[in-house]
Each structure stands twice: as structure tokens, then as C-alpha cells.
Amino acid sequence: MAASSPPATATYTIAWIAALPHERAAALELLDEEHRRPKDFKKNPSDGNSYSWGRIGDLNVVIASLPYGVYGTTGAAVTAAHLVSSLPHIRIGLLVGVGAGVTGETHDESGHVVLERDVLLGDVVVSEPENGNGGVVLHDVIKAKVVDGKNRTLLNGHLNQPPDAFLHALGALRAQHLRRRSKMRELLAAFEQNEVMKDTFIYPGAEHDPLRAALKFSNPDRSRDASKIHYGTIASGNKLITIAQERNDIVTWLRENNIDPLCFETVAGGLMNSFPCVVIRGICDYADERKNDIWQHYAAATAAAFAKELLNYLDVDEIYGEGILAKRPRELKSDMQDVKTKTSRLVDSAAENEMRELQTWLCPTDYTPRLHQHQRNYQAGTVSWSFEDEQYNSWAQRGKGSNLLGGSHPGDRQIHTGSTFDRGATTQSRRRQSNPDLGP
């Protein structure tokens, strides 16, 4: 479609974020009208985003893309900050693209596939608040805590829910779908009519979906080609999940925290607290070893089709009631720093676990009982002279690395170890009292 004369920049109140090129292509194809760059648009020199402009229904929409090769929740937070710097009048947004479905796949005694939930490739998952979460959770930012005397790993932090304007639109659209079929099939026809896109953005066929193919053989009544829409929780993290066991472990842990995810993705976690949006994901794989790119383009198309249908249910007055993003710069900066800090802690935690495993391999015997015995026996002030040593204090302040104790008598080394352990535990306790953010 030919680009028409652009309206003023301030009339674009909705941002559609597409992280990948094929996600952006799908969004562009479904615009009712493409616009040239507004004459009054001034891009911030530090803004690395790429923008396209257009209209869907009565709404002017700007499509924003991350710089090519930038992924993850931290990259998304930077994208949101750049968007606000160039388009401060934007009020709400959509994050539209692909994700990995969670089916709860098992097999019965006959070896036939059994699905806990009917999430198949090409389906669409929409973030919606449930069970006390806002619709998106960060699955790789965690904290350890003692609950009922047991060590528990819990989610760390809270992500906001979609803006009210979108929640109201979702309610209206879901009610309509109880009466009439979704318009997604009609909207997807646009890709079939495009000579360039028709070979890659159309339905790939059940034979390329391992679960659809299995269901056609074992349970034809549950087999289907049409895409379904699912509403619920989306789990976001910095890393793509491509191993079934890893996926299952994360899902099990999330369910222990009263969270039952429908899909995984790698962008939304960096946006929700600073960029009010709804997250829409087309399912392109199952987060396991069967991952491939066959469904990537079609999944992007189904997500874009649902997004367009949803936009037609937005109330314009409610959009303007959301307030402009320019009023949230501190939230954006804080959110970016928060994601970076939590990611850094996660890396440190992984390194500590590796060190612990190495120490166990080097010395599998547990000397804790003997340590406690020596702690009861030595007198106060024992080996305190060593704590005044410059090399020891330099090592202790770094907080990392190992300390090698030498000596001819094993008992001397064990007493010294006990004293060092007590001193370190006391220091750590004081640090945590003065700074609760250090965690347990």
C-alpha cells in the first residue's frame, strides 16, 4: 500500500512494539493505511529504535522495533526508554510477536499424546491478570526465603498489569467472541494475497507441528487447524528455553508459586513496569528440543491479526485518560536499573552454585559437625591476631575467592576455620541488617 501524507506526531497515541523483523513485517501488512514519517517528528539522537507509521481503524499507530540483534528484558527496557525520549506523547502500547507454548504434554499407556492444555503452534496467548499477578512474570529473577522452616525459591518483584483501556477492550472482545467467530481468519487472508508473504506467513500445515500430527493420529476429535486464543500468564526471561526438562522444571516451580504460565518469551519483563502495554504472543514452538523456525512467520501473523482486532475495541476517550508516557521517565530509569541489578544477582548466584559444586567434588565429606564441635571448644578471641593481617582483610573485603589455611596441626586449622566462619557470618548479618536488598 502506498504511504499517505502523515498526520502530526502528537496524534500517534499507541505504540506497537515488534522486536523481530518478521514481527514488524506482520504488523505493517495489517495496517489499514501506511503513513510517511511525520514532518514534525524529531528523533532523539540517542534513540536506536526504528519506527513505522500508520493507521488501524480510527487510531494512529507507531510501530517501534528494537535495534537488530538486541534481545532480552534489558534490551526491551532500553527500547521503551528510547521510545519515550522521541515520542513522549505515547499513552499505551502493545508488545506483539512470537512465544513458546506450554502444553503440559504427556503420554498415556498406549504412547498417545495427552495435552494438559490445548495450546498449539499458531495459537495466540494474551497477557491477562490472574491469581494476583499482572499477566506477565519474570521467571529468572528470584530470591531464596525460609517459609515454614523450609528453604523456598520465590519470584522477586512485581510486574504491572495491562492498562485499563486494554483490559476493558479485552473484556468487550471476549464477549463478542462468545457470540461471533474471531475475525483473525479474515485478517490473515491479507498474507495469502501478498505475493511476497504468501509462501512464509501462511499456515504451515499440521504435518509440521509434532503435536497436531500426533493428535490427528491418536485423537482426531481434538485435532484442529484453526488458531485459538488463550488468556492468562506469560513467563518472561532473558534466555530462550529450548530444553524440555528445563521448561518443565520452571513450570513446576512457577506453579509452586501459584503461577501457571501459558507461554514463555524474552522481552515483556523489561517493559511492564515502565511501558503500559498488553502482551500478545503467537506460539511458534514448545520451548523444547523440537524448536525450529517453520512457524515463526505464521505465529507473528496470528499475533498481529489478534492485535488489530483488539485495537478496534479500544475506547478513544479511555486512551487519552491513560496519561502520556513522558510523565514516567523516573519509572523507566528505575525499571532499567532494576532489571540490570537483578540480572547481575542471578549471574552471581549461578557462579556461587558452580563454586559450591566444585568444592563438593574436591571434598565430598561434610565437616559441618566437626566444625560445630570446635566452635564450642575454642576460647573467645582465639586466633584474633590473624584478623588484623592485611592480606586476610583484603581477601575478606573482596567477598570472593578461597582462603588457603596452612599449618602442621589439623586441630589448629579447624579452630582457625571455625573462628573465620563465625566472624564472616557476623559481618554478613550486619550488612544485611543495614541493607535488606542484599537478600537472604
Tab-separated table of C-alpha atoms in Angstrom:
chain	number	residue	atom	x	y	z
A	1	MET	CA	0.000	0.000	0.000
A	2	ALA	CA	1.233	3.500	-0.819
A	3	ALA	CA	2.136	5.698	2.143
A	4	SER	CA	-0.197	8.664	2.601
A	5	SER	CA	0.522	12.118	3.982
A	6	PRO	CA	1.319	11.830	7.683
A	7	PRO	CA	-0.693	13.415	10.493
A	8	ALA	CA	1.098	15.350	13.227
A	9	THR	CA	3.321	13.292	15.530
A	10	ALA	CA	1.171	14.069	18.573
A	11	THR	CA	-1.799	12.226	17.041
A	12	TYR	CA	0.033	8.885	17.395
A	13	THR	CA	-1.027	7.728	20.851
A	14	ILE	CA	-0.393	3.968	20.574
A	15	ALA	CA	2.977	2.244	20.214
A	16	TRP	CA	3.144	-1.255	18.743
A	17	ILE	CA	6.479	-2.868	19.667
A	18	ALA	CA	7.775	-5.632	17.395
A	19	ALA	CA	11.173	-7.000	18.393
A	20	LEU	CA	11.953	-9.111	15.300
A	21	PRO	CA	11.863	-8.236	11.568
A	22	HIS	CA	9.094	-10.730	10.737
A	23	GLU	CA	7.031	-9.437	13.682
A	24	ARG	CA	7.345	-5.921	12.268
A	25	ALA	CA	6.521	-7.109	8.749
A	26	ALA	CA	3.314	-8.739	10.009
A	27	ALA	CA	2.293	-5.521	11.768
A	28	LEU	CA	2.942	-3.408	8.675
A	29	GLU	CA	0.911	-5.722	6.460
A	30	LEU	CA	-2.173	-5.302	8.652
A	31	LEU	CA	-2.169	-1.503	8.779
A	32	ASP	CA	-5.288	-0.031	7.184
A	33	GLU	CA	-3.108	2.811	5.978
A	34	GLU	CA	0.641	3.391	5.963
A	35	HIS	CA	1.941	6.886	6.676
A	36	ARG	CA	5.174	8.588	5.812
A	37	ARG	CA	7.283	9.874	8.674
A	38	PRO	CA	5.558	12.917	10.229
A	39	LYS	CA	7.203	16.168	9.205
A	40	ASP	CA	7.323	17.390	12.792
A	41	PHE	CA	8.887	14.207	14.202
A	42	LYS	CA	12.264	14.795	15.834
A	43	LYS	CA	14.056	11.639	16.847
A	44	ASN	CA	16.229	11.833	19.945
A	45	PRO	CA	19.911	11.454	18.906
A	46	SER	CA	20.363	8.618	21.426
A	47	ASP	CA	17.277	6.722	20.202
A	48	GLY	CA	18.324	3.496	18.468
A	49	ASN	CA	14.785	2.368	17.628
A	50	SER	CA	13.336	2.159	14.139
A	51	TYR	CA	9.800	3.485	13.522
A	52	SER	CA	6.996	2.936	11.021
A	53	TRP	CA	3.748	4.896	10.984
A	54	GLY	CA	0.169	4.109	10.069
A	55	ARG	CA	-3.490	3.808	10.964
A	56	ILE	CA	-5.711	0.966	12.193
A	57	GLY	CA	-9.382	1.907	12.281
A	58	ASP	CA	-9.582	5.373	13.820
A	59	LEU	CA	-6.275	5.065	15.656
A	60	ASN	CA	-2.873	6.312	14.540
A	61	VAL	CA	-0.232	3.757	15.481
A	62	VAL	CA	3.568	3.928	15.502
A	63	ILE	CA	5.395	0.610	15.123
A	64	ALA	CA	8.687	0.509	17.029
A	65	SER	CA	11.411	-2.085	16.569
A	66	LEU	CA	14.430	-2.910	18.697
A	67	PRO	CA	17.832	-2.464	17.046
A	68	TYR	CA	18.633	-5.648	15.110
A	69	GLY	CA	20.319	-8.220	17.334
A	70	VAL	CA	19.099	-6.681	20.611
A	71	TYR	CA	17.095	-9.139	22.703
A	72	GLY	CA	16.096	-9.810	26.293
A	73	THR	CA	14.282	-7.912	29.011
A	74	THR	CA	17.082	-5.371	29.494
A	75	GLY	CA	17.100	-4.536	25.772
A	76	ALA	CA	13.329	-4.064	25.908
A	77	ALA	CA	13.633	-1.619	28.806
A	78	VAL	CA	16.170	0.405	26.811
A	79	THR	CA	13.816	0.385	23.809
A	80	ALA	CA	10.975	1.750	25.943
A	81	ALA	CA	13.210	4.497	27.333
A	82	HIS	CA	14.306	5.500	23.821
A	83	LEU	CA	10.718	5.472	22.588
A	84	VAL	CA	9.631	7.859	25.332
A	85	SER	CA	12.557	10.175	24.592
A	86	SER	CA	11.395	10.602	20.980
A	87	LEU	CA	7.628	10.108	21.399
A	88	PRO	CA	6.726	11.480	24.853
A	89	HIS	CA	3.027	11.787	23.981
A	90	ILE	CA	2.515	7.992	23.542
A	91	ARG	CA	-0.050	6.727	26.052
A	92	ILE	CA	-0.316	2.942	25.780
A	93	GLY	CA	1.195	0.145	23.765
A	94	LEU	CA	1.183	-3.422	22.554
A	95	LEU	CA	4.054	-5.892	22.546
A	96	VAL	CA	3.274	-8.241	19.672
A	97	GLY	CA	5.317	-11.177	18.444
A	98	VAL	CA	6.157	-14.837	18.983
A	99	GLY	CA	6.493	-17.050	22.055
A	100	ALA	CA	6.834	-20.669	23.174
A	101	GLY	CA	3.727	-22.552	24.278
A	102	VAL	CA	3.296	-24.564	27.484
A	103	THR	CA	1.079	-27.593	26.822
A	104	GLY	CA	1.779	-29.926	29.748
A	105	GLU	CA	2.399	-32.672	27.197
A	106	THR	CA	2.471	-36.270	28.481
A	107	HIS	CA	1.738	-39.717	27.034
A	108	ASP	CA	-0.807	-42.326	28.072
A	109	GLU	CA	-0.175	-46.053	28.487
A	110	SER	CA	-0.590	-46.560	24.741
A	111	GLY	CA	2.023	-43.923	23.970
A	112	HIS	CA	-0.533	-41.433	22.658
A	113	VAL	CA	-0.042	-37.722	23.290
A	114	VAL	CA	-2.091	-36.206	26.111
A	115	LEU	CA	-2.207	-32.409	26.473
A	116	GLU	CA	-2.924	-30.701	29.768
A	117	ARG	CA	-3.957	-27.626	27.811
A	118	ASP	CA	-4.765	-27.164	24.148
A	119	VAL	CA	-2.012	-24.674	23.199
A	120	LEU	CA	-0.751	-25.478	19.697
A	121	LEU	CA	1.585	-23.818	17.208
A	122	GLY	CA	-0.059	-20.799	15.597
A	123	ASP	CA	-2.305	-20.141	18.615
A	124	VAL	CA	-2.287	-16.751	20.340
A	125	VAL	CA	-1.619	-16.072	24.041
A	126	VAL	CA	-2.687	-12.736	25.553
A	127	SER	CA	-1.432	-11.430	28.894
A	128	GLU	CA	-4.260	-11.126	31.403
A	129	PRO	CA	-4.107	-10.677	35.210
A	130	GLU	CA	-4.764	-13.828	37.228
A	131	ASN	CA	-4.017	-15.235	40.699
A	132	GLY	CA	-2.597	-11.940	41.911
A	133	ASN	CA	-0.105	-11.372	39.075
A	134	GLY	CA	-0.438	-8.772	36.333
A	135	GLY	CA	-0.327	-11.200	33.407
A	136	VAL	CA	3.477	-11.265	32.967
A	137	VAL	CA	6.047	-12.675	35.421
A	138	LEU	CA	9.853	-12.733	35.361
A	139	HIS	CA	10.767	-16.392	35.771
A	140	ASP	CA	14.545	-15.886	36.065
A	141	VAL	CA	14.659	-13.166	38.747
A	142	ILE	CA	14.287	-14.992	42.040
A	143	LYS	CA	15.049	-14.866	45.752
A	144	ALA	CA	15.571	-17.501	48.428
A	145	LYS	CA	13.444	-17.400	51.562
A	146	VAL	CA	12.698	-19.650	54.520
A	147	VAL	CA	8.978	-20.499	54.623
A	148	ASP	CA	7.624	-22.741	57.391
A	149	GLY	CA	11.159	-23.790	58.227
A	150	LYS	CA	11.956	-24.805	54.643
A	151	ASN	CA	14.110	-23.090	52.025
A	152	ARG	CA	11.913	-21.808	49.193
A	153	THR	CA	12.771	-20.114	45.914
A	154	LEU	CA	10.312	-17.307	45.197
A	155	LEU	CA	9.697	-14.766	42.472
A	156	ASN	CA	11.401	-11.453	43.186
A	157	GLY	CA	9.475	-8.345	42.187
A	158	HIS	CA	6.098	-7.466	40.739
A	159	LEU	CA	5.160	-6.533	37.177
A	160	ASN	CA	2.249	-4.255	36.357
A	161	GLN	CA	-0.901	-5.413	34.583
A	162	PRO	CA	-2.025	-4.033	31.193
A	163	PRO	CA	-3.602	-0.551	31.235
A	164	ASP	CA	-7.320	-0.312	31.974
A	165	ALA	CA	-8.084	0.757	28.406
A	166	PHE	CA	-6.812	-2.598	27.140
A	167	LEU	CA	-8.437	-4.621	29.931
A	168	HIS	CA	-11.815	-3.086	29.070
A	169	ALA	CA	-11.234	-3.729	25.359
A	170	LEU	CA	-10.274	-7.345	26.095
A	171	GLY	CA	-13.477	-7.812	28.072
A	172	ALA	CA	-15.564	-6.475	25.196
A	173	LEU	CA	-13.725	-8.584	22.611
A	174	ARG	CA	-14.026	-11.783	24.645
A	175	ALA	CA	-17.759	-11.201	24.996
A	176	GLN	CA	-18.018	-10.715	21.233
A	177	HIS	CA	-16.138	-13.969	20.622
A	178	LEU	CA	-18.768	-15.790	22.657
A	179	ARG	CA	-21.308	-14.601	20.075
A	180	ARG	CA	-19.336	-14.366	16.848
A	181	ARG	CA	-16.224	-16.006	15.425
A	182	SER	CA	-12.968	-14.077	15.693
A	183	LYS	CA	-12.010	-12.026	12.635
A	184	MET	CA	-8.478	-13.384	12.716
A	185	ARG	CA	-9.116	-15.741	9.788
A	186	GLU	CA	-10.315	-12.850	7.617
A	187	LEU	CA	-7.349	-10.701	8.631
A	188	LEU	CA	-4.873	-13.500	7.886
A	189	ALA	CA	-6.133	-13.549	4.297
A	190	ALA	CA	-4.060	-10.398	3.720
A	191	PHE	CA	-0.902	-12.500	3.895
A	192	GLU	CA	-2.230	-15.008	1.369
A	193	GLN	CA	-2.890	-12.170	-1.068
A	194	ASN	CA	0.622	-10.767	-0.759
A	195	GLU	CA	2.845	-12.315	-3.431
A	196	VAL	CA	5.969	-11.970	-1.296
A	197	MET	CA	4.497	-13.100	2.032
A	198	LYS	CA	2.169	-15.904	0.942
A	199	ASP	CA	4.894	-18.564	0.968
A	200	THR	CA	6.116	-17.893	4.520
A	201	PHE	CA	3.346	-16.168	6.509
A	202	ILE	CA	0.552	-18.678	5.870
A	203	TYR	CA	-0.419	-21.783	7.870
A	204	PRO	CA	2.474	-24.305	7.522
A	205	GLY	CA	0.273	-27.399	7.903
A	206	ALA	CA	-0.375	-29.894	10.701
A	207	GLU	CA	2.419	-32.161	9.481
A	208	HIS	CA	4.952	-29.545	10.656
A	209	ASP	CA	3.518	-29.419	14.185
A	210	PRO	CA	4.522	-32.531	16.190
A	211	LEU	CA	1.505	-32.212	18.484
A	212	ARG	CA	-1.056	-31.552	15.743
A	213	ALA	CA	0.303	-34.510	13.805
A	214	ALA	CA	0.157	-36.737	16.894
A	215	LEU	CA	-3.394	-35.655	17.740
A	216	LYS	CA	-4.613	-36.369	14.196
A	217	PHE	CA	-3.395	-39.925	14.660
A	218	SER	CA	-4.393	-40.603	18.297
A	219	ASN	CA	-7.299	-38.243	18.966
A	220	PRO	CA	-8.871	-36.863	15.769
A	221	ASP	CA	-11.670	-35.173	17.735
A	222	ARG	CA	-9.131	-32.838	19.362
A	223	SER	CA	-7.224	-32.179	16.158
A	224	ARG	CA	-7.680	-28.733	14.601
A	225	ASP	CA	-6.080	-26.385	12.085
A	226	ALA	CA	-7.624	-23.086	13.209
A	227	SER	CA	-5.785	-20.899	15.714
A	228	LYS	CA	-7.209	-20.493	19.214
A	229	ILE	CA	-6.863	-17.540	21.588
A	230	HIS	CA	-5.744	-18.119	25.181
A	231	TYR	CA	-5.741	-15.595	28.035
A	232	GLY	CA	-3.538	-15.779	31.117
A	233	THR	CA	0.028	-15.542	32.383
A	234	ILE	CA	3.120	-15.142	30.216
A	235	ALA	CA	6.534	-16.029	31.701
A	236	SER	CA	9.347	-13.729	30.587
A	237	GLY	CA	13.121	-14.132	30.899
A	238	ASN	CA	16.416	-13.198	29.271
A	239	LYS	CA	17.111	-16.661	27.896
A	240	LEU	CA	15.395	-18.738	25.220
A	241	ILE	CA	14.259	-22.089	26.592
A	242	THR	CA	14.995	-24.960	24.215
A	243	ILE	CA	15.232	-27.968	26.557
A	244	ALA	CA	12.082	-29.778	27.704
A	245	GLN	CA	13.444	-30.658	31.153
A	246	GLU	CA	14.412	-27.044	31.823
A	247	ARG	CA	10.959	-25.902	30.700
A	248	ASN	CA	9.231	-28.463	32.908
A	249	ASP	CA	11.350	-27.539	35.927
A	250	ILE	CA	10.497	-23.846	35.534
A	251	VAL	CA	6.788	-24.572	35.084
A	252	THR	CA	6.771	-26.804	38.179
A	253	TRP	CA	8.483	-24.117	40.232
A	254	LEU	CA	6.129	-21.386	38.960
A	255	ARG	CA	3.108	-23.494	39.868
A	256	GLU	CA	4.500	-23.844	43.377
A	257	ASN	CA	4.317	-20.035	43.428
A	258	ASN	CA	0.659	-20.112	42.252
A	259	ILE	CA	1.586	-19.158	38.677
A	260	ASP	CA	0.508	-21.275	35.712
A	261	PRO	CA	2.131	-19.895	32.527
A	262	LEU	CA	0.681	-20.355	29.065
A	263	CYS	CA	3.868	-19.419	27.242
A	264	PHE	CA	7.465	-18.205	27.522
A	265	GLU	CA	9.058	-15.182	25.874
A	266	THR	CA	12.109	-12.906	26.299
A	267	VAL	CA	11.010	-9.267	26.058
A	268	ALA	CA	7.930	-8.367	28.120
A	269	GLY	CA	9.634	-8.496	31.519
A	270	GLY	CA	11.629	-5.390	30.649
A	271	LEU	CA	8.563	-3.336	29.727
A	272	MET	CA	5.630	-3.929	32.035
A	273	ASN	CA	6.591	-1.609	34.904
A	274	SER	CA	7.554	1.325	32.690
A	275	PHE	CA	5.584	0.929	29.473
A	276	PRO	CA	1.844	0.247	29.957
A	277	CYS	CA	1.050	-2.437	27.410
A	278	VAL	CA	-0.697	-5.691	26.673
A	279	VAL	CA	1.470	-8.624	25.536
A	280	ILE	CA	0.300	-10.738	22.595
A	281	ARG	CA	2.278	-13.827	21.564
A	282	GLY	CA	1.806	-16.168	18.622
A	283	ILE	CA	3.044	-19.663	19.509
A	284	CYS	CA	5.977	-20.712	17.310
A	285	ASP	CA	7.475	-23.610	19.328
A	286	TYR	CA	7.105	-25.618	22.540
A	287	ALA	CA	10.290	-24.498	24.369
A	288	ASP	CA	11.973	-27.855	23.817
A	289	GLU	CA	14.377	-29.711	21.537
A	290	ARG	CA	11.858	-29.654	18.656
A	291	LYS	CA	12.328	-25.906	18.238
A	292	ASN	CA	12.585	-24.738	14.608
A	293	ASP	CA	11.748	-21.663	12.543
A	294	ILE	CA	8.938	-23.120	10.410
A	295	TRP	CA	6.163	-21.486	12.466
A	296	GLN	CA	7.906	-18.187	13.249
A	297	HIS	CA	6.291	-16.112	10.487
A	298	TYR	CA	2.801	-17.571	10.780
A	299	ALA	CA	2.868	-17.140	14.570
A	300	ALA	CA	3.859	-13.497	14.077
A	301	ALA	CA	0.930	-13.124	11.664
A	302	THR	CA	-1.652	-14.622	14.048
A	303	ALA	CA	-0.430	-12.396	16.890
A	304	ALA	CA	-0.650	-9.323	14.653
A	305	ALA	CA	-4.141	-10.305	13.489
A	306	PHE	CA	-5.402	-10.550	17.065
A	307	ALA	CA	-3.724	-7.238	17.936
A	308	LYS	CA	-5.526	-5.495	15.086
A	309	GLU	CA	-8.865	-6.981	16.124
A	310	LEU	CA	-8.257	-5.824	19.712
A	311	LEU	CA	-7.365	-2.266	18.671
A	312	ASN	CA	-10.780	-1.895	17.084
A	313	TYR	CA	-12.332	-2.381	20.546
A	314	LEU	CA	-10.324	0.358	22.254
A	315	ASP	CA	-12.246	3.369	23.559
A	316	VAL	CA	-10.520	6.554	22.336
A	317	ASP	CA	-11.555	8.518	25.427
A	318	GLU	CA	-10.015	5.849	27.661
A	319	ILE	CA	-6.753	6.033	25.711
A	320	TYR	CA	-6.456	9.751	26.428
A	321	GLY	CA	-7.341	9.065	30.039
A	322	GLU	CA	-4.211	6.926	30.473
A	323	GLY	CA	-1.802	9.869	30.563
A	324	ILE	CA	1.346	10.335	28.485
A	325	LEU	CA	4.490	8.253	28.913
A	326	ALA	CA	6.643	11.365	29.340
A	327	LYS	CA	5.390	11.535	32.922
A	328	ARG	CA	7.122	8.213	33.659
A	329	PRO	CA	10.850	8.846	32.966
A	330	ARG	CA	11.870	8.041	36.544
A	331	GLU	CA	9.942	4.759	36.392
A	332	LEU	CA	11.705	3.868	33.138
A	333	LYS	CA	15.147	4.621	34.553
A	334	SER	CA	14.356	2.718	37.735
A	335	ASP	CA	12.992	-0.253	35.782
A	336	MET	CA	16.093	-0.467	33.589
A	337	GLN	CA	18.356	-0.346	36.633
A	338	ASP	CA	16.198	-2.907	38.428
A	339	VAL	CA	16.425	-5.395	35.547
A	340	LYS	CA	20.213	-4.931	35.295
A	341	THR	CA	20.670	-5.347	39.054
A	342	LYS	CA	18.524	-8.484	39.245
A	343	THR	CA	20.264	-9.984	36.210
A	344	SER	CA	23.641	-9.313	37.836
A	345	ARG	CA	22.477	-11.025	41.034
A	346	LEU	CA	21.307	-14.014	39.015
A	347	VAL	CA	24.749	-14.318	37.384
A	348	ASP	CA	26.449	-14.072	40.794
A	349	SER	CA	24.106	-16.724	42.186
A	350	ALA	CA	24.915	-19.087	39.304
A	351	ALA	CA	28.651	-18.565	39.917
A	352	GLU	CA	28.211	-19.332	43.621
A	353	ASN	CA	26.344	-22.552	42.782
A	354	GLU	CA	29.158	-23.617	40.440
A	355	MET	CA	31.740	-22.921	43.163
A	356	ARG	CA	29.697	-24.921	45.667
A	357	GLU	CA	29.534	-27.886	43.287
A	358	LEU	CA	33.295	-27.689	42.700
A	359	GLN	CA	34.005	-27.601	46.433
A	360	THR	CA	31.753	-30.627	46.969
A	361	TRP	CA	33.612	-32.507	44.228
A	362	LEU	CA	37.004	-31.636	45.733
A	363	CYS	CA	35.912	-32.595	49.254
A	364	PRO	CA	32.700	-34.670	49.384
A	365	THR	CA	32.941	-35.187	53.176
A	366	ASP	CA	30.707	-32.886	55.228
A	367	TYR	CA	32.817	-31.411	58.039
A	368	THR	CA	29.992	-29.297	59.478
A	369	PRO	CA	29.529	-31.442	62.657
A	370	ARG	CA	33.272	-31.261	63.395
A	371	LEU	CA	33.228	-27.503	62.763
A	372	HIS	CA	30.428	-27.049	65.290
A	373	GLN	CA	32.360	-29.111	67.847
A	374	HIS	CA	35.460	-26.915	67.533
A	375	GLN	CA	33.319	-23.776	67.708
A	376	ARG	CA	32.059	-24.925	71.113
A	377	ASN	CA	35.570	-25.654	72.393
A	378	TYR	CA	37.726	-22.662	71.483
A	379	GLN	CA	38.043	-19.628	73.736
A	380	ALA	CA	36.838	-16.132	72.808
A	381	GLY	CA	39.497	-14.203	70.934
A	382	THR	CA	41.159	-17.332	69.575
A	383	VAL	CA	43.344	-16.569	66.507
A	384	SER	CA	42.068	-12.966	66.531
A	385	TRP	CA	45.596	-11.915	65.570
A	386	SER	CA	45.019	-13.214	62.050
A	387	PHE	CA	42.077	-10.892	61.510
A	388	GLU	CA	44.467	-7.934	61.751
A	389	ASP	CA	46.563	-9.257	58.881
A	390	GLU	CA	46.417	-7.037	55.752
A	391	GLN	CA	46.218	-9.962	53.329
A	392	TYR	CA	43.323	-11.522	55.247
A	393	ASN	CA	41.361	-8.250	55.375
A	394	SER	CA	41.944	-7.652	51.669
A	395	TRP	CA	40.552	-11.121	50.911
A	396	ALA	CA	37.570	-10.654	53.271
A	397	GLN	CA	36.609	-7.292	51.755
A	398	ARG	CA	36.582	-8.703	48.222
A	399	GLY	CA	33.937	-11.211	49.308
A	400	LYS	CA	35.030	-13.680	46.625
A	401	GLY	CA	37.673	-16.353	46.221
A	402	SER	CA	39.016	-19.007	48.573
A	403	ASN	CA	41.380	-18.711	51.516
A	404	LEU	CA	44.093	-21.377	51.941
A	405	LEU	CA	44.998	-22.195	55.565
A	406	GLY	CA	48.328	-23.885	56.269
A	407	GLY	CA	49.708	-25.429	59.446
A	408	SER	CA	51.244	-28.576	60.846
A	409	HIS	CA	48.428	-29.498	63.238
A	410	PRO	CA	44.922	-30.273	61.830
A	411	GLY	CA	43.255	-29.049	65.023
A	412	ASP	CA	44.838	-25.605	64.606
A	413	ARG	CA	43.468	-25.307	61.082
A	414	GLN	CA	39.987	-26.398	62.182
A	415	ILE	CA	39.888	-23.911	65.074
A	416	HIS	CA	41.060	-21.169	62.722
A	417	THR	CA	38.348	-22.141	60.212
A	418	GLY	CA	35.650	-22.018	62.894
A	419	SER	CA	36.745	-18.561	64.042
A	420	THR	CA	36.810	-17.276	60.467
A	421	PHE	CA	33.356	-18.733	59.795
A	422	ASP	CA	31.878	-17.034	62.897
A	423	ARG	CA	33.449	-13.710	62.034
A	424	GLY	CA	32.206	-13.878	58.425
A	425	ALA	CA	28.661	-14.805	59.478
A	426	THR	CA	28.526	-11.898	61.946
A	427	THR	CA	29.787	-9.430	59.333
A	428	GLN	CA	27.295	-10.696	56.741
A	429	SER	CA	24.428	-10.379	59.245
A	430	ARG	CA	25.330	-6.766	59.956
A	431	ARG	CA	25.473	-5.989	56.234
A	432	ARG	CA	22.022	-7.452	55.640
A	433	GLN	CA	20.543	-5.525	58.573
A	434	SER	CA	21.849	-2.279	57.097
A	435	ASN	CA	20.865	-3.213	53.517
A	436	PRO	CA	17.804	-5.545	53.223
A	437	ASP	CA	18.131	-5.547	49.396
A	438	LEU	CA	21.088	-7.921	49.729
A	439	GLY	CA	18.552	-10.689	50.284
A	440	PRO	CA	18.985	-13.797	52.427
